[in-house]
mmCIF file of C-alpha atoms in Angstrom:
data_model
loop_
_atom_site.group_PDB
_atom_site.id
_atom_site.type_symbol
_atom_site.label_atom_id
_atom_site.label_comp_id
_atom_site.label_asym_id
_atom_site.label_seq_id
_atom_site.Cartn_x
_atom_site.Cartn_y
_atom_site.Cartn_z
ATOM 1 C CA PRO A 1 8.371 -20.004 -5.587
ATOM 2 C CA GLU A 2 12.291 -19.992 -4.955
ATOM 3 C CA ASP A 3 13.480 -21.315 -7.894
ATOM 4 C CA LEU A 4 11.531 -18.747 -10.489
ATOM 5 C CA VAL A 5 14.456 -15.658 -10.044
ATOM 6 C CA ASN A 6 15.537 -12.925 -12.779
ATOM 7 C CA ASP A 7 19.122 -12.693 -12.386
ATOM 8 C CA PHE A 8 18.371 -8.819 -14.345
ATOM 9 C CA GLU A 9 16.601 -7.777 -11.061
ATOM 10 C CA GLU A 10 19.788 -6.955 -8.995
ATOM 11 C CA SER A 11 20.974 -4.643 -11.417
ATOM 12 C CA VAL A 12 17.696 -3.331 -13.022
ATOM 13 C CA PHE A 13 16.362 -2.521 -9.602
ATOM 14 C CA ALA A 14 19.566 -0.483 -9.081
ATOM 15 C CA VAL A 15 18.796 1.620 -11.737
ATOM 16 C CA LEU A 16 14.780 1.613 -11.425
ATOM 17 C CA PRO A 17 14.018 2.019 -7.905
ATOM 18 C CA ARG A 18 10.516 1.956 -8.991
ATOM 19 C CA LEU A 19 10.524 -1.614 -9.980
ATOM 20 C CA PRO A 20 11.171 -3.039 -6.405
ATOM 21 C CA GLU A 21 8.546 -0.797 -5.250
ATOM 22 C CA LEU A 22 5.974 -2.523 -7.258
ATOM 23 C CA LYS A 23 7.239 -6.191 -6.685
ATOM 24 C CA GLN A 24 6.960 -5.782 -3.369
ATOM 25 C CA ARG A 25 3.535 -3.991 -3.954
ATOM 26 C CA LEU A 26 2.543 -7.026 -5.501
ATOM 27 C CA TYR A 27 3.774 -8.867 -2.243
ATOM 28 C CA GLY A 28 1.919 -6.572 -0.165
ATOM 29 C CA GLU A 29 -1.123 -7.429 -1.788
ATOM 30 C CA GLY A 30 -1.058 -11.317 -1.567
ATOM 31 C CA ALA A 31 1.568 -12.065 -4.922
ATOM 32 C CA ALA A 32 2.533 -16.275 -3.986
ATOM 33 C CA TRP A 33 4.905 -14.896 -6.128
ATOM 34 C CA ALA A 34 6.042 -11.572 -8.014
ATOM 35 C CA GLY A 35 9.104 -10.999 -10.128
ATOM 36 C CA MET A 36 10.078 -9.132 -13.004
ATOM 37 C CA SER A 37 9.991 -10.425 -16.918
ATOM 38 C CA GLY A 38 13.161 -10.428 -19.210
ATOM 39 C CA SER A 39 15.061 -7.773 -19.079
ATOM 40 C CA GLY A 40 12.350 -5.775 -17.115
ATOM 41 C CA SER A 41 9.359 -5.086 -19.253
ATOM 42 C CA THR A 42 6.779 -6.313 -16.800
ATOM 43 C CA ILE A 43 6.713 -6.955 -12.635
ATOM 44 C CA ALA A 44 3.637 -9.722 -12.328
ATOM 45 C CA GLY A 45 2.292 -11.278 -9.515
ATOM 46 C CA SER A 46 0.507 -14.901 -9.293
ATOM 47 C CA PHE A 47 -2.404 -14.933 -6.610
ATOM 48 C CA ALA A 48 -3.556 -18.314 -5.186
ATOM 49 C CA ASP A 49 -7.657 -17.336 -7.307
ATOM 50 C CA ALA A 50 -9.282 -14.547 -9.311
ATOM 51 C CA ALA A 51 -10.724 -13.518 -6.390
ATOM 52 C CA ALA A 52 -7.529 -12.494 -4.627
ATOM 53 C CA ARG A 53 -5.887 -11.005 -8.321
ATOM 54 C CA ASP A 54 -9.104 -8.721 -8.692
ATOM 55 C CA ARG A 55 -8.852 -7.444 -5.217
ATOM 56 C CA ALA A 56 -5.014 -6.824 -5.790
ATOM 57 C CA MET A 57 -5.772 -4.815 -9.249
ATOM 58 C CA ARG A 58 -7.940 -1.745 -7.169
ATOM 59 C CA ALA A 59 -4.604 -1.057 -5.748
ATOM 60 C CA PHE A 60 -2.579 -0.840 -8.706
ATOM 61 C CA ALA A 61 -4.733 1.634 -10.576
ATOM 62 C CA ASP A 62 -1.630 4.130 -10.465
ATOM 63 C CA VAL A 63 -0.002 2.005 -13.354
ATOM 64 C CA ARG A 64 -0.834 -0.165 -16.073
ATOM 65 C CA ALA A 65 -2.346 -3.024 -14.826
ATOM 66 C CA VAL A 66 -3.182 -6.938 -16.711
ATOM 67 C CA ALA A 67 -4.835 -9.295 -14.749
ATOM 68 C CA CYS A 68 -4.653 -12.832 -17.012
ATOM 69 C CA GLU A 69 -5.370 -15.905 -16.038
ATOM 70 C CA THR A 70 -2.899 -19.235 -16.779
ATOM 71 C CA THR A 71 -4.401 -22.376 -18.363
#
């Protein structure tokens, strides 16, 4: 969603180029939304359902990834 924006992304991404790469990878794996939390502790992605989330998780074996579900 366009209304979920983190104003810190631009400045943090300029210093830590791996973070925007991770964000784009989430979109490439089917995330409906992806973004940085807070001041950069986490890059999160939102998926349509648990199956899509779990498929994407397999593509992130090279980083610490945690699957979560909102309630």
